[in-house]
Amino acid sequence: MKTYLKLAGTTFLSVLFMVSCSDDENDGMETPEESYSTTFKMTDAPIDNANVEAVFITVSDIKVDGTSLEGFNKTTFDLSALVNGQTKTLGNIDLAAASYSNIELVLDYDTDASGNAPGCYVELAGGEKDKLEATANSITITDTFEVFATSTNDVIIDFDLRKTIKEEEGTLSSNFEFVSMSELSAGIRTVNEESTGSISGTVNDAENTSDKIIVYAYEKGTFNAETETQGQGEGNVMFKNAVTSSVVAGINNSYSLNFLTEGEYELIFVSYNEETEGSGFEFNALLEAESNTVLDLGAISITSALQLDANVTITGTKS
């Protein structure tokens, strides 16, 4: 009996020693980081040039922190069609839950996905194609986005055409090109759709103030009428610091501001009139707008997944 107890005790101590050694060894090892399926989608804020019918870009590769998206093939698509919350799925990649700030879009300027030339171009109202040029073959987006520890993540790449394309003046025909790489990168924002909300509504222009109205969303307190109504940067962009924008259109005079991150926003309603020769629209005035409810248009609070209605009436122009 004593011999049995002695052997049992020895065996127990041996097992305890092995478990202890195993724990000590694991203490120095890194646990594999869990990753989460992340889908990347493209959207756009509308361009305010009436001469532009469409803007096509051809993307040959998309990299996140140097790794290409899975399932992505060279694709050509019309950015100008991806407005009012419309998106195009680009591809997927598994990423750890963290903040990221390095997306690279590799463009093909010469040929589109079908092999036709050019690959990136502006299509004018008359059907003419004007090839877009840039100083580099890829665009590095430095805006930060989050990947959450959830089963799915949808990251939206918002390619704001107002801020990223310029038209050369003084030429006999239209000549469009991308702005400088620094301004091009700054004109593209990235957000995780899960952390965004939207503002949509209708505009009653009973005073018939405008041929066209555009709604601009600004982070509260950032709108400066003196500077924002002047052309800024290489692209001579007005309302440059707006987060996003939407043209009031359709039977109901509706608008939709999408993929707004959490925070407070102010809405700026702007009047445009058709130019005398009918070739486009020019800035007319800032508009006085009143909410049809008790909503404060100068301090709209947006939280995740909130879809807010903001129907307004135009009461006149601001002096």
PDB file of N, CA, C and O in Angstrom, residues 190-231:
ATOM      1  N   THR A 190     -12.559  57.397 -45.871  1.00  0.00           N
ATOM      2  CA  THR A 190     -12.907  56.000 -45.618  1.00  0.00           C
ATOM      3  C   THR A 190     -13.585  55.880 -44.263  1.00  0.00           C
ATOM      4  O   THR A 190     -13.134  56.472 -43.280  1.00  0.00           O
ATOM      5  N   VAL A 191     -14.680  55.112 -44.219  1.00  0.00           N
ATOM      6  CA  VAL A 191     -15.424  54.925 -42.971  1.00  0.00           C
ATOM      7  C   VAL A 191     -15.954  53.497 -42.922  1.00  0.00           C
ATOM      8  O   VAL A 191     -16.213  52.879 -43.957  1.00  0.00           O
ATOM      9  N   ASN A 192     -16.094  52.970 -41.708  1.00  0.00           N
ATOM     10  CA  ASN A 192     -16.775  51.691 -41.525  1.00  0.00           C
ATOM     11  C   ASN A 192     -18.268  51.985 -41.450  1.00  0.00           C
ATOM     12  O   ASN A 192     -18.719  52.763 -40.604  1.00  0.00           O
ATOM     13  N   GLU A 193     -19.037  51.372 -42.349  1.00  0.00           N
ATOM     14  CA  GLU A 193     -20.460  51.680 -42.456  1.00  0.00           C
ATOM     15  C   GLU A 193     -21.197  51.482 -41.131  1.00  0.00           C
ATOM     16  O   GLU A 193     -22.169  52.186 -40.842  1.00  0.00           O
ATOM     17  N   GLU A 194     -20.720  50.554 -40.320  1.00  0.00           N
ATOM     18  CA  GLU A 194     -21.390  50.268 -39.052  1.00  0.00           C
ATOM     19  C   GLU A 194     -21.409  51.479 -38.126  1.00  0.00           C
ATOM     20  O   GLU A 194     -22.311  51.613 -37.290  1.00  0.00           O
ATOM     21  N   SER A 195     -20.439  52.374 -38.267  1.00  0.00           N
ATOM     22  CA  SER A 195     -20.333  53.527 -37.370  1.00  0.00           C
ATOM     23  C   SER A 195     -20.891  54.799 -37.996  1.00  0.00           C
ATOM     24  O   SER A 195     -20.587  55.902 -37.548  1.00  0.00           O
ATOM     25  N   THR A 196     -21.721  54.670 -39.039  1.00  0.00           N
ATOM     26  CA  THR A 196     -22.237  55.852 -39.724  1.00  0.00           C
ATOM     27  C   THR A 196     -23.760  55.913 -39.703  1.00  0.00           C
ATOM     28  O   THR A 196     -24.444  54.915 -39.495  1.00  0.00           O
ATOM     29  N   GLY A 197     -24.258  57.111 -39.940  1.00  0.00           N
ATOM     30  CA  GLY A 197     -25.690  57.340 -40.103  1.00  0.00           C
ATOM     31  C   GLY A 197     -25.924  58.167 -41.355  1.00  0.00           C
ATOM     32  O   GLY A 197     -24.993  58.440 -42.128  1.00  0.00           O
ATOM     33  N   SER A 198     -27.164  58.603 -41.570  1.00  0.00           N
ATOM     34  CA  SER A 198     -27.479  59.369 -42.776  1.00  0.00           C
ATOM     35  C   SER A 198     -28.556  60.406 -42.478  1.00  0.00           C
ATOM     36  O   SER A 198     -29.313  60.291 -41.511  1.00  0.00           O
ATOM     37  N   ILE A 199     -28.582  61.425 -43.330  1.00  0.00           N
ATOM     38  CA  ILE A 199     -29.616  62.463 -43.267  1.00  0.00           C
ATOM     39  C   ILE A 199     -30.231  62.567 -44.653  1.00  0.00           C
ATOM     40  O   ILE A 199     -29.523  62.719 -45.648  1.00  0.00           O
ATOM     41  N   SER A 200     -31.532  62.465 -44.732  1.00  0.00           N
ATOM     42  CA  SER A 200     -32.212  62.607 -46.020  1.00  0.00           C
ATOM     43  C   SER A 200     -33.500  63.390 -45.818  1.00  0.00           C
ATOM     44  O   SER A 200     -33.983  63.549 -44.691  1.00  0.00           O
ATOM     45  N   GLY A 201     -34.042  63.895 -46.912  1.00  0.00           N
ATOM     46  CA  GLY A 201     -35.277  64.655 -46.798  1.00  0.00           C
ATOM     47  C   GLY A 201     -35.682  65.267 -48.111  1.00  0.00           C
ATOM     48  O   GLY A 201     -35.158  64.925 -49.177  1.00  0.00           O
ATOM     49  N   THR A 202     -36.631  66.189 -48.035  1.00  0.00           N
ATOM     50  CA  THR A 202     -37.111  66.898 -49.203  1.00  0.00           C
ATOM     51  C   THR A 202     -36.925  68.396 -48.989  1.00  0.00           C
ATOM     52  O   THR A 202     -36.831  68.876 -47.856  1.00  0.00           O
ATOM     53  N   VAL A 203     -36.882  69.132 -50.102  1.00  0.00           N
ATOM     54  CA  VAL A 203     -36.693  70.584 -50.060  1.00  0.00           C
ATOM     55  C   VAL A 203     -37.851  71.248 -50.797  1.00  0.00           C
ATOM     56  O   VAL A 203     -38.061  71.007 -51.990  1.00  0.00           O
ATOM     57  N   ASN A 204     -38.588  72.079 -50.073  1.00  0.00           N
ATOM     58  CA  ASN A 204     -39.682  72.841 -50.666  1.00  0.00           C
ATOM     59  C   ASN A 204     -39.183  74.238 -50.986  1.00  0.00           C
ATOM     60  O   ASN A 204     -38.973  75.063 -50.097  1.00  0.00           O
ATOM     61  N   ASP A 205     -38.965  74.494 -52.270  1.00  0.00           N
ATOM     62  CA  ASP A 205     -38.465  75.800 -52.704  1.00  0.00           C
ATOM     63  C   ASP A 205     -39.640  76.626 -53.218  1.00  0.00           C
ATOM     64  O   ASP A 205     -39.753  76.920 -54.414  1.00  0.00           O
ATOM     65  N   ALA A 206     -40.507  77.007 -52.307  1.00  0.00           N
ATOM     66  CA  ALA A 206     -41.717  77.731 -52.684  1.00  0.00           C
ATOM     67  C   ALA A 206     -41.396  79.093 -53.291  1.00  0.00           C
ATOM     68  O   ALA A 206     -42.164  79.628 -54.104  1.00  0.00           O
ATOM     69  N   GLU A 207     -40.235  79.660 -52.926  1.00  0.00           N
ATOM     70  CA  GLU A 207     -39.853  80.966 -53.438  1.00  0.00           C
ATOM     71  C   GLU A 207     -39.216  80.888 -54.832  1.00  0.00           C
ATOM     72  O   GLU A 207     -38.905  81.911 -55.427  1.00  0.00           O
ATOM     73  N   ASN A 208     -39.007  79.657 -55.321  1.00  0.00           N
ATOM     74  CA  ASN A 208     -38.396  79.430 -56.637  1.00  0.00           C
ATOM     75  C   ASN A 208     -37.076  80.200 -56.763  1.00  0.00           C
ATOM     76  O   ASN A 208     -36.845  80.973 -57.693  1.00  0.00           O
ATOM     77  N   THR A 209     -36.201  79.941 -55.798  1.00  0.00           N
ATOM     78  CA  THR A 209     -34.951  80.689 -55.693  1.00  0.00           C
ATOM     79  C   THR A 209     -33.870  80.220 -56.654  1.00  0.00           C
ATOM     80  O   THR A 209     -32.931  80.967 -56.937  1.00  0.00           O
ATOM     81  N   SER A 210     -33.987  78.981 -57.169  1.00  0.00           N
ATOM     82  CA  SER A 210     -32.818  78.363 -57.807  1.00  0.00           C
ATOM     83  C   SER A 210     -33.195  77.491 -58.988  1.00  0.00           C
ATOM     84  O   SER A 210     -34.296  76.939 -59.048  1.00  0.00           O
ATOM     85  N   ASP A 211     -32.232  77.369 -59.913  1.00  0.00           N
ATOM     86  CA  ASP A 211     -32.364  76.362 -60.966  1.00  0.00           C
ATOM     87  C   ASP A 211     -31.902  74.996 -60.455  1.00  0.00           C
ATOM     88  O   ASP A 211     -32.332  73.964 -60.957  1.00  0.00           O
ATOM     89  N   LYS A 212     -30.999  75.023 -59.478  1.00  0.00           N
ATOM     90  CA  LYS A 212     -30.530  73.794 -58.837  1.00  0.00           C
ATOM     91  C   LYS A 212     -30.123  74.110 -57.404  1.00  0.00           C
ATOM     92  O   LYS A 212     -29.586  75.187 -57.126  1.00  0.00           O
ATOM     93  N   ILE A 213     -30.390  73.174 -56.493  1.00  0.00           N
ATOM     94  CA  ILE A 213     -29.993  73.321 -55.093  1.00  0.00           C
ATOM     95  C   ILE A 213     -29.118  72.135 -54.708  1.00  0.00           C
ATOM     96  O   ILE A 213     -29.432  70.985 -55.025  1.00  0.00           O
ATOM     97  N   ILE A 214     -28.008  72.434 -54.043  1.00  0.00           N
ATOM     98  CA  ILE A 214     -27.144  71.387 -53.504  1.00  0.00           C
ATOM     99  C   ILE A 214     -27.088  71.547 -51.989  1.00  0.00           C
ATOM    100  O   ILE A 214     -26.985  72.671 -51.478  1.00  0.00           O
ATOM    101  N   VAL A 215     -27.154  70.419 -51.279  1.00  0.00           N
ATOM    102  CA  VAL A 215     -27.066  70.418 -49.822  1.00  0.00           C
ATOM    103  C   VAL A 215     -25.679  69.928 -49.430  1.00  0.00           C
ATOM    104  O   VAL A 215     -25.231  68.871 -49.900  1.00  0.00           O
ATOM    105  N   TYR A 216     -24.994  70.688 -48.581  1.00  0.00           N
ATOM    106  CA  TYR A 216     -23.667  70.327 -48.103  1.00  0.00           C
ATOM    107  C   TYR A 216     -23.739  70.041 -46.600  1.00  0.00           C
ATOM    108  O   TYR A 216     -24.362  70.798 -45.855  1.00  0.00           O
ATOM    109  N   ALA A 217     -23.098  68.952 -46.183  1.00  0.00           N
ATOM    110  CA  ALA A 217     -23.033  68.608 -44.760  1.00  0.00           C
ATOM    111  C   ALA A 217     -21.653  68.963 -44.230  1.00  0.00           C
ATOM    112  O   ALA A 217     -20.638  68.508 -44.758  1.00  0.00           O
ATOM    113  N   TYR A 218     -21.626  69.778 -43.190  1.00  0.00           N
ATOM    114  CA  TYR A 218     -20.382  70.182 -42.529  1.00  0.00           C
ATOM    115  C   TYR A 218     -20.391  69.704 -41.087  1.00  0.00           C
ATOM    116  O   TYR A 218     -21.463  69.635 -40.459  1.00  0.00           O
ATOM    117  N   GLU A 219     -19.231  69.377 -40.565  1.00  0.00           N
ATOM    118  CA  GLU A 219     -19.141  69.174 -39.132  1.00  0.00           C
ATOM    119  C   GLU A 219     -19.497  70.492 -38.453  1.00  0.00           C
ATOM    120  O   GLU A 219     -19.104  71.572 -38.907  1.00  0.00           O
ATOM    121  N   LYS A 220     -20.277  70.393 -37.387  1.00  0.00           N
ATOM    122  CA  LYS A 220     -20.778  71.597 -36.723  1.00  0.00           C
ATOM    123  C   LYS A 220     -19.627  72.553 -36.384  1.00  0.00           C
ATOM    124  O   LYS A 220     -18.608  72.161 -35.834  1.00  0.00           O
ATOM    125  N   GLY A 221     -19.831  73.837 -36.753  1.00  0.00           N
ATOM    126  CA  GLY A 221     -18.871  74.867 -36.422  1.00  0.00           C
ATOM    127  C   GLY A 221     -17.742  75.045 -37.413  1.00  0.00           C
ATOM    128  O   GLY A 221     -16.887  75.909 -37.218  1.00  0.00           O
ATOM    129  N   THR A 222     -17.715  74.252 -38.495  1.00  0.00           N
ATOM    130  CA  THR A 222     -16.597  74.331 -39.446  1.00  0.00           C
ATOM    131  C   THR A 222     -16.924  75.122 -40.702  1.00  0.00           C
ATOM    132  O   THR A 222     -16.031  75.379 -41.510  1.00  0.00           O
ATOM    133  N   PHE A 223     -18.193  75.504 -40.884  1.00  0.00           N
ATOM    134  CA  PHE A 223     -18.555  76.233 -42.105  1.00  0.00           C
ATOM    135  C   PHE A 223     -18.227  77.711 -41.950  1.00  0.00           C
ATOM    136  O   PHE A 223     -18.649  78.380 -41.010  1.00  0.00           O
ATOM    137  N   ASN A 224     -17.452  78.231 -42.910  1.00  0.00           N
ATOM    138  CA  ASN A 224     -17.099  79.644 -42.965  1.00  0.00           C
ATOM    139  C   ASN A 224     -17.564  80.174 -44.315  1.00  0.00           C
ATOM    140  O   ASN A 224     -16.995  79.834 -45.356  1.00  0.00           O
ATOM    141  N   ALA A 225     -18.602  80.996 -44.308  1.00  0.00           N
ATOM    142  CA  ALA A 225     -19.212  81.454 -45.554  1.00  0.00           C
ATOM    143  C   ALA A 225     -18.229  82.211 -46.430  1.00  0.00           C
ATOM    144  O   ALA A 225     -18.249  82.090 -47.665  1.00  0.00           O
ATOM    145  N   GLU A 226     -17.340  82.992 -45.819  1.00  0.00           N
ATOM    146  CA  GLU A 226     -16.416  83.812 -46.590  1.00  0.00           C
ATOM    147  C   GLU A 226     -15.435  82.975 -47.394  1.00  0.00           C
ATOM    148  O   GLU A 226     -15.162  83.256 -48.569  1.00  0.00           O
ATOM    149  N   THR A 227     -14.895  81.913 -46.782  1.00  0.00           N
ATOM    150  CA  THR A 227     -13.904  81.084 -47.480  1.00  0.00           C
ATOM    151  C   THR A 227     -14.538  79.974 -48.316  1.00  0.00           C
ATOM    152  O   THR A 227     -14.044  79.653 -49.404  1.00  0.00           O
ATOM    153  N   GLU A 228     -15.632  79.413 -47.834  1.00  0.00           N
ATOM    154  CA  GLU A 228     -16.210  78.258 -48.522  1.00  0.00           C
ATOM    155  C   GLU A 228     -16.915  78.630 -49.822  1.00  0.00           C
ATOM    156  O   GLU A 228     -17.129  77.779 -50.680  1.00  0.00           O
ATOM    157  N   THR A 229     -17.284  79.886 -49.980  1.00  0.00           N
ATOM    158  CA  THR A 229     -17.908  80.325 -51.234  1.00  0.00           C
ATOM    159  C   THR A 229     -16.877  80.817 -52.243  1.00  0.00           C
ATOM    160  O   THR A 229     -17.239  81.332 -53.307  1.00  0.00           O
ATOM    161  N   GLN A 230     -15.610  80.644 -51.920  1.00  0.00           N
ATOM    162  CA  GLN A 230     -14.520  80.970 -52.840  1.00  0.00           C
ATOM    163  C   GLN A 230     -13.834  79.670 -53.274  1.00  0.00           C
ATOM    164  O   GLN A 230     -13.744  78.716 -52.505  1.00  0.00           O
ATOM    165  N   GLY A 231     -13.359  79.646 -54.516  1.00  0.00           N
ATOM    166  CA  GLY A 231     -12.641  78.471 -54.993  1.00  0.00           C
ATOM    167  C   GLY A 231     -11.341  78.277 -54.237  1.00  0.00           C
ATOM    168  O   GLY A 231     -10.588  79.230 -54.032  1.00  0.00           O
TER     169      GLY A 231
END
